[in-house]
PDB file of C-alpha atoms in Angstrom:
ATOM      1  CA  MET A   1     -13.458  95.617 112.001  1.00 38.00           C
ATOM      2  CA  THR A   2     -16.681  95.149 113.937  1.00 42.00           C
ATOM      3  CA  GLY A   3     -18.510  97.328 111.440  1.00 49.00           C
ATOM      4  CA  ASN A   4     -22.184  96.767 112.099  1.00 61.00           C
ATOM      5  CA  SER A   5     -21.833  96.475 115.868  1.00 85.00           C
ATOM      6  CA  CYS A   6     -23.229  99.500 117.678  1.00 94.00           C
ATOM      7  CA  ILE A   7     -25.008 100.683 120.804  1.00 95.00           C
ATOM      8  CA  VAL A   8     -28.642  99.581 120.537  1.00 96.00           C
ATOM      9  CA  LEU A   9     -31.390 101.534 122.290  1.00 95.00           C
ATOM     10  CA  SER A  10     -34.396  99.312 122.948  1.00 95.00           C
ATOM     11  CA  ASP A  11     -37.948 100.282 121.997  1.00 93.00           C
ATOM     12  CA  ASP A  12     -38.827 100.893 125.637  1.00 93.00           C
ATOM     13  CA  TYR A  13     -35.746 103.030 126.298  1.00 92.00           C
ATOM     14  CA  LYS A  14     -36.941 106.211 128.038  1.00 91.00           C
ATOM     15  CA  GLY A  15     -33.835 108.381 127.846  1.00 91.00           C
ATOM     16  CA  TYR A  16     -33.115 111.026 130.480  1.00 92.00           C
ATOM     17  CA  GLU A  17     -35.388 113.675 131.917  1.00 92.00           C
ATOM     18  CA  LEU A  18     -34.809 117.165 130.560  1.00 89.00           C
ATOM     19  CA  GLU A  19     -34.278 118.666 134.015  1.00 89.00           C
ATOM     20  CA  TYR A  20     -30.913 116.926 134.325  1.00 90.00           C
ATOM     21  CA  PHE A  21     -29.449 118.825 131.356  1.00 87.00           C
ATOM     22  CA  CYS A  22     -29.019 122.378 130.106  1.00 82.00           C
ATOM     23  CA  VAL A  23     -31.705 122.485 127.433  1.00 79.00           C
ATOM     24  CA  PRO A  24     -32.715 125.959 126.173  1.00 77.00           C
ATOM     25  CA  ARG A  25     -35.994 126.875 127.842  1.00 80.00           C
ATOM     26  CA  HIS A  26     -37.700 127.844 124.591  1.00 76.00           C
ATOM     27  CA  TYR A  27     -37.274 124.230 123.415  1.00 76.00           C
ATOM     28  CA  GLU A  28     -38.460 122.445 126.557  1.00 77.00           C
ATOM     29  CA  ASP A  29     -42.155 122.312 125.658  1.00 81.00           C
ATOM     30  CA  SER A  30     -41.318 120.630 122.335  1.00 79.00           C
ATOM     31  CA  LEU A  31     -39.081 117.897 123.718  1.00 84.00           C
ATOM     32  CA  GLU A  32     -39.751 114.591 125.415  1.00 86.00           C
ATOM     33  CA  CYS A  33     -36.336 113.625 126.755  1.00 88.00           C
ATOM     34  CA  VAL A  34     -32.591 113.623 126.232  1.00 89.00           C
ATOM     35  CA  LEU A  35     -32.084 110.404 124.324  1.00 90.00           C
ATOM     36  CA  ILE A  36     -28.267 110.379 124.212  1.00 90.00           C
ATOM     37  CA  PRO A  37     -26.102 112.865 126.151  1.00 91.00           C
ATOM     38  CA  SER A  38     -23.371 114.739 124.307  1.00 89.00           C
ATOM     39  CA  GLY A  39     -20.534 113.021 126.168  1.00 91.00           C
ATOM     40  CA  LEU A  40     -21.727 109.562 125.136  1.00 93.00           C
ATOM     41  CA  ILE A  41     -21.995 110.684 121.522  1.00 93.00           C
ATOM     42  CA  GLN A  42     -18.401 111.926 121.577  1.00 94.00           C
ATOM     43  CA  ASP A  43     -17.083 108.731 123.162  1.00 96.00           C
ATOM     44  CA  ARG A  44     -18.881 106.630 120.570  1.00 97.00           C
ATOM     45  CA  ILE A  45     -17.520 108.748 117.701  1.00 96.00           C
ATOM     46  CA  GLU A  46     -14.013 108.246 119.064  1.00 97.00           C
ATOM     47  CA  ARG A  47     -14.448 104.493 118.755  1.00 97.00           C
ATOM     48  CA  LEU A  48     -15.879 104.815 115.240  1.00 97.00           C
ATOM     49  CA  ALA A  49     -12.845 106.919 114.291  1.00 96.00           C
ATOM     50  CA  ARG A  50     -10.543 104.183 115.555  1.00 95.00           C
ATOM     51  CA  ASP A  51     -12.393 101.590 113.460  1.00 96.00           C
ATOM     52  CA  VAL A  52     -12.236 103.768 110.326  1.00 96.00           C
ATOM     53  CA  ALA A  53      -8.526 104.462 110.785  1.00 94.00           C
ATOM     54  CA  ALA A  54      -7.804 100.767 111.315  1.00 93.00           C
ATOM     55  CA  ASP A  55      -9.662  99.802 108.118  1.00 95.00           C
ATOM     56  CA  LEU A  56      -8.127 102.508 105.929  1.00 92.00           C
ATOM     57  CA  GLY A  57      -4.622 101.994 107.220  1.00 90.00           C
ATOM     58  CA  ARG A  58      -2.257 104.509 105.624  1.00 88.00           C
ATOM     59  CA  GLU A  59      -4.331 105.003 102.457  1.00 92.00           C
ATOM     60  CA  PRO A  60      -5.662 108.475 101.548  1.00 94.00           C
ATOM     61  CA  PHE A  61      -9.425 108.868 101.425  1.00 96.00           C
ATOM     62  CA  ALA A  62     -12.170 111.263 100.367  1.00 96.00           C
ATOM     63  CA  ALA A  63     -14.786 112.137 102.974  1.00 96.00           C
ATOM     64  CA  LEU A  64     -18.187 112.887 101.452  1.00 95.00           C
ATOM     65  CA  CYS A  65     -20.508 114.583 103.919  1.00 93.00           C
ATOM     66  CA  VAL A  66     -24.282 114.412 103.542  1.00 90.00           C
ATOM     67  CA  LEU A  67     -25.739 117.810 104.434  1.00 86.00           C
ATOM     68  CA  LYS A  68     -27.247 119.315 106.415  1.00 78.00           C
ATOM     69  CA  GLY A  69     -27.227 117.108 109.458  1.00 80.00           C
ATOM     70  CA  GLY A  70     -23.953 115.315 108.764  1.00 86.00           C
ATOM     71  CA  TYR A  71     -21.629 118.302 109.083  1.00 89.00           C
ATOM     72  CA  LYS A  72     -21.126 118.099 112.839  1.00 90.00           C
ATOM     73  CA  PHE A  73     -20.610 114.347 112.820  1.00 94.00           C
ATOM     74  CA  LEU A  74     -18.127 114.818 109.966  1.00 95.00           C
ATOM     75  CA  ALA A  75     -16.134 117.449 111.862  1.00 94.00           C
ATOM     76  CA  ASP A  76     -15.938 115.419 115.065  1.00 95.00           C
ATOM     77  CA  LEU A  77     -15.232 112.148 113.262  1.00 97.00           C
ATOM     78  CA  LEU A  78     -12.409 113.575 111.129  1.00 96.00           C
ATOM     79  CA  GLU A  79     -10.789 115.269 114.107  1.00 95.00           C
ATOM     80  CA  LYS A  80     -10.763 111.984 115.997  1.00 96.00           C
ATOM     81  CA  ILE A  81      -9.468 110.099 112.943  1.00 95.00           C
ATOM     82  CA  LYS A  82      -6.576 112.555 112.742  1.00 93.00           C
ATOM     83  CA  GLN A  83      -5.857 111.937 116.419  1.00 92.00           C
ATOM     84  CA  CYS A  84      -5.738 108.190 115.768  1.00 91.00           C
ATOM     85  CA  TYR A  85      -3.131 108.686 113.048  1.00 87.00           C
ATOM     86  CA  ARG A  86      -1.063 111.051 115.189  1.00 83.00           C
ATOM     87  CA  PHE A  87      -0.919 108.523 118.001  1.00 79.00           C
ATOM     88  CA  SER A  88      -0.002 105.624 115.723  1.00 73.00           C
ATOM     89  CA  SER A  89       2.492 107.290 113.380  1.00 66.00           C
ATOM     90  CA  GLU A  90       4.523 110.431 112.815  1.00 60.00           C
ATOM     91  CA  ASN A  91       3.024 110.751 109.336  1.00 69.00           C
ATOM     92  CA  SER A  92      -0.468 112.044 108.698  1.00 77.00           C
ATOM     93  CA  VAL A  93      -2.829 110.532 106.126  1.00 87.00           C
ATOM     94  CA  PRO A  94      -4.095 112.937 103.456  1.00 90.00           C
ATOM     95  CA  PHE A  95      -7.822 113.220 102.909  1.00 93.00           C
ATOM     96  CA  SER A  96     -10.207 115.523 101.064  1.00 93.00           C
ATOM     97  CA  VAL A  97     -13.662 116.721 102.089  1.00 93.00           C
ATOM     98  CA  ASP A  98     -16.658 117.376  99.873  1.00 92.00           C
ATOM     99  CA  PHE A  99     -20.382 117.796 100.439  1.00 91.00           C
ATOM    100  CA  ILE A 100     -23.614 116.508  98.990  1.00 88.00           C
ATOM    101  CA  ARG A 101     -27.219 117.134  99.908  1.00 85.00           C
ATOM    102  CA  LEU A 102     -29.984 114.548  99.788  1.00 76.00           C
ATOM    103  CA  GLN A 103     -33.575 115.550 100.417  1.00 72.00           C
ATOM    104  CA  SER A 104     -36.376 113.164 101.361  1.00 65.00           C
ATOM    105  CA  TYR A 105     -37.985 114.762 104.446  1.00 56.00           C
ATOM    106  CA  LYS A 106     -40.815 117.227 104.805  1.00 56.00           C
ATOM    107  CA  ASP A 107     -41.333 118.268 108.419  1.00 53.00           C
ATOM    108  CA  ASP A 108     -40.818 114.969 110.329  1.00 52.00           C
ATOM    109  CA  HIS A 109     -41.891 112.509 107.615  1.00 55.00           C
ATOM    110  CA  SER A 110     -39.962 110.880 104.805  1.00 55.00           C
ATOM    111  CA  THR A 111     -41.743 111.612 101.528  1.00 54.00           C
ATOM    112  CA  GLY A 112     -40.114 108.708  99.701  1.00 56.00           C
ATOM    113  CA  ASP A 113     -39.264 111.102  96.854  1.00 64.00           C
ATOM    114  CA  VAL A 114     -35.472 111.444  96.978  1.00 66.00           C
ATOM    115  CA  LYS A 115     -33.885 114.600  95.607  1.00 69.00           C
ATOM    116  CA  VAL A 116     -30.118 114.542  95.134  1.00 71.00           C
ATOM    117  CA  LEU A 117     -28.374 117.916  95.061  1.00 76.00           C
ATOM    118  CA  GLY A 118     -24.751 118.734  94.339  1.00 74.00           C
ATOM    119  CA  VAL A 119     -23.777 115.496  92.587  1.00 66.00           C
ATOM    120  CA  ASP A 120     -22.221 117.093  89.491  1.00 71.00           C
ATOM    121  CA  GLY A 121     -18.484 116.807  89.287  1.00 75.00           C
ATOM    122  CA  LEU A 122     -17.923 113.713  91.413  1.00 84.00           C
ATOM    123  CA  SER A 123     -15.571 112.191  88.871  1.00 88.00           C
ATOM    124  CA  PHE A 124     -12.664 113.099  91.182  1.00 90.00           C
ATOM    125  CA  LEU A 125     -13.741 110.138  93.347  1.00 93.00           C
ATOM    126  CA  GLN A 126     -12.556 107.678  90.715  1.00 95.00           C
ATOM    127  CA  ASN A 127     -10.055 105.176  92.156  1.00 96.00           C
ATOM    128  CA  LYS A 128     -10.332 106.745  95.612  1.00 96.00           C
ATOM    129  CA  ASN A 129     -11.383 105.360  98.979  1.00 97.00           C
ATOM    130  CA  VAL A 130     -14.628 107.163  99.771  1.00 97.00           C
ATOM    131  CA  LEU A 131     -16.042 107.587 103.273  1.00 98.00           C
ATOM    132  CA  VAL A 132     -19.664 108.731 103.172  1.00 97.00           C
ATOM    133  CA  VAL A 133     -20.632 110.476 106.415  1.00 96.00           C
ATOM    134  CA  GLU A 134     -24.342 110.647 107.275  1.00 94.00           C
ATOM    135  CA  ASP A 135     -26.127 111.779 110.418  1.00 91.00           C
ATOM    136  CA  ILE A 136     -29.029 109.313 110.408  1.00 91.00           C
ATOM    137  CA  ILE A 137     -30.314 106.510 108.184  1.00 91.00           C
ATOM    138  CA  ASP A 138     -34.053 105.938 108.363  1.00 88.00           C
ATOM    139  CA  THR A 139     -35.393 103.714 105.582  1.00 87.00           C
ATOM    140  CA  GLY A 140     -32.029 103.656 103.808  1.00 89.00           C
ATOM    141  CA  LYS A 141     -33.626 104.442 100.431  1.00 86.00           C
ATOM    142  CA  THR A 142     -31.913 107.819 100.201  1.00 85.00           C
ATOM    143  CA  MET A 143     -28.505 106.317 100.898  1.00 90.00           C
ATOM    144  CA  LYS A 144     -29.092 103.623  98.285  1.00 89.00           C
ATOM    145  CA  VAL A 145     -29.620 106.345  95.680  1.00 86.00           C
ATOM    146  CA  LEU A 146     -26.345 107.984  96.666  1.00 89.00           C
ATOM    147  CA  LEU A 147     -24.421 104.707  96.589  1.00 93.00           C
ATOM    148  CA  GLU A 148     -25.725 104.014  93.081  1.00 90.00           C
ATOM    149  CA  ILE A 149     -24.475 107.428  91.990  1.00 87.00           C
ATOM    150  CA  LEU A 150     -21.092 106.863  93.589  1.00 92.00           C
ATOM    151  CA  GLU A 151     -20.721 103.433  91.983  1.00 94.00           C
ATOM    152  CA  LYS A 152     -20.820 105.098  88.563  1.00 91.00           C
ATOM    153  CA  GLN A 153     -17.729 107.109  89.522  1.00 92.00           C
ATOM    154  CA  LYS A 154     -15.707 103.872  89.877  1.00 96.00           C
ATOM    155  CA  PRO A 155     -14.204 104.543  93.319  1.00 97.00           C
ATOM    156  CA  LYS A 156     -11.614 102.199  94.802  1.00 97.00           C
ATOM    157  CA  SER A 157     -13.868 101.573  97.797  1.00 97.00           C
ATOM    158  CA  VAL A 158     -16.926 103.080  99.475  1.00 97.00           C
ATOM    159  CA  LYS A 159     -17.697 102.928 103.190  1.00 97.00           C
ATOM    160  CA  VAL A 160     -20.643 104.534 104.964  1.00 97.00           C
ATOM    161  CA  ALA A 161     -20.528 105.932 108.488  1.00 97.00           C
ATOM    162  CA  SER A 162     -23.829 106.926 110.094  1.00 96.00           C
ATOM    163  CA  LEU A 163     -24.116 108.179 113.640  1.00 95.00           C
ATOM    164  CA  PHE A 164     -27.679 106.900 113.958  1.00 94.00           C
ATOM    165  CA  VAL A 165     -29.677 104.125 112.314  1.00 94.00           C
ATOM    166  CA  LYS A 166     -33.399 104.076 112.940  1.00 93.00           C
ATOM    167  CA  ARG A 167     -35.082 100.731 113.571  1.00 92.00           C
ATOM    168  CA  THR A 168     -38.154 100.856 111.346  1.00 87.00           C
ATOM    169  CA  SER A 169     -40.434  98.413 109.546  1.00 86.00           C
ATOM    170  CA  SER A 170     -39.975 100.403 106.322  1.00 82.00           C
ATOM    171  CA  SER A 171     -36.211  99.857 106.294  1.00 85.00           C
ATOM    172  CA  SER A 172     -34.684  98.874 102.955  1.00 84.00           C
ATOM    173  CA  GLY A 173     -32.234  96.632 104.801  1.00 84.00           C
ATOM    174  CA  LEU A 174     -29.236  98.843 104.096  1.00 89.00           C
ATOM    175  CA  ARG A 175     -26.713  98.760 106.929  1.00 91.00           C
ATOM    176  CA  PRO A 176     -23.793 101.223 107.130  1.00 95.00           C
ATOM    177  CA  ASP A 177     -20.252  99.985 107.622  1.00 97.00           C
ATOM    178  CA  TYR A 178     -19.914 102.098 110.783  1.00 97.00           C
ATOM    179  CA  VAL A 179     -22.866 102.783 113.086  1.00 97.00           C
ATOM    180  CA  GLY A 180     -22.886 104.821 116.259  1.00 96.00           C
ATOM    181  CA  PHE A 181     -26.331 104.067 117.671  1.00 96.00           C
ATOM    182  CA  GLU A 182     -29.356 102.046 116.613  1.00 95.00           C
ATOM    183  CA  ILE A 183     -32.442 103.863 117.856  1.00 94.00           C
ATOM    184  CA  PRO A 184     -36.204 103.175 118.001  1.00 92.00           C
ATOM    185  CA  ASP A 185     -38.548 104.608 115.381  1.00 90.00           C
ATOM    186  CA  ARG A 186     -38.839 108.031 116.994  1.00 86.00           C
ATOM    187  CA  PHE A 187     -38.109 111.481 115.607  1.00 83.00           C
ATOM    188  CA  ILE A 188     -34.928 112.913 117.087  1.00 85.00           C
ATOM    189  CA  VAL A 189     -33.321 116.338 117.027  1.00 82.00           C
ATOM    190  CA  GLY A 190     -30.085 117.840 118.291  1.00 81.00           C
ATOM    191  CA  TYR A 191     -26.438 117.334 117.369  1.00 81.00           C
ATOM    192  CA  ALA A 192     -27.155 119.156 114.060  1.00 70.00           C
ATOM    193  CA  LEU A 193     -30.280 117.071 113.343  1.00 71.00           C
ATOM    194  CA  ASP A 194     -32.966 119.708 113.016  1.00 61.00           C
ATOM    195  CA  TYR A 195     -36.719 120.082 112.719  1.00 54.00           C
ATOM    196  CA  ASN A 196     -37.284 122.811 110.133  1.00 48.00           C
ATOM    197  CA  GLU A 197     -33.996 124.487 111.179  1.00 50.00           C
ATOM    198  CA  TYR A 198     -34.663 124.279 114.963  1.00 52.00           C
ATOM    199  CA  PHE A 199     -32.946 122.456 117.872  1.00 46.00           C
ATOM    200  CA  PRO A 200     -29.201 123.045 117.316  1.00 53.00           C
ATOM    201  CA  CYS A 201     -28.308 121.246 120.583  1.00 56.00           C
ATOM    202  CA  GLU A 202     -25.233 119.165 121.417  1.00 56.00           C
ATOM    203  CA  SER A 203     -27.128 116.160 122.806  1.00 60.00           C
ATOM    204  CA  CYS A 204     -29.507 113.921 120.893  1.00 59.00           C
ATOM    205  CA  LEU A 205     -33.049 114.837 121.927  1.00 62.00           C
ATOM    206  CA  CYS A 206     -36.381 113.139 121.409  1.00 58.00           C
ATOM    207  CA  HIS A 207     -38.899 115.464 119.717  1.00 51.00           C
ATOM    208  CA  GLN A 208     -42.517 115.172 120.784  1.00 48.00           C
TER     209      GLN A 208
END
């Protein structure tokens, strides 16, 4: 498993001009560019799904989605994982899905004060392979809190899949097991990553 390998967007990466894509007009004045088109995101998720399926083999697993932004990545990732199993075997691999919410952002800034919601009743993860699905990891401090909580449940294994990892000087050094894209320290929206509930777009967009 290549794990930490991913597509890296350089600091001077400019993305694509908005005029080349179908961006809702009422969002245009708030956006800088299309950072990653939807098609590229889907292709990258397909490869991540193949890596996850190869690592898990035929073992059941529990997918733990970090809300709110992770739900779309979770849905697309699990669908592509199921496709991998269908192509490689007649038998499907059972998995469960649950959700957790971690809160550390206010507007577009991380407050550093992590609030963990919905963690009661995670004892069912004991002795299970757990796949944590996150939309974006910024400093990594929030994810570290979650991993500490999960460790107390005595799972068989824990892997983290994050579609985006932000390159920032305040990073805790945490690196997910599966990474879609490493991006510069810019605030992004789209693909279920919102700004105060706005920008539900399919592509990854750079917010001004």
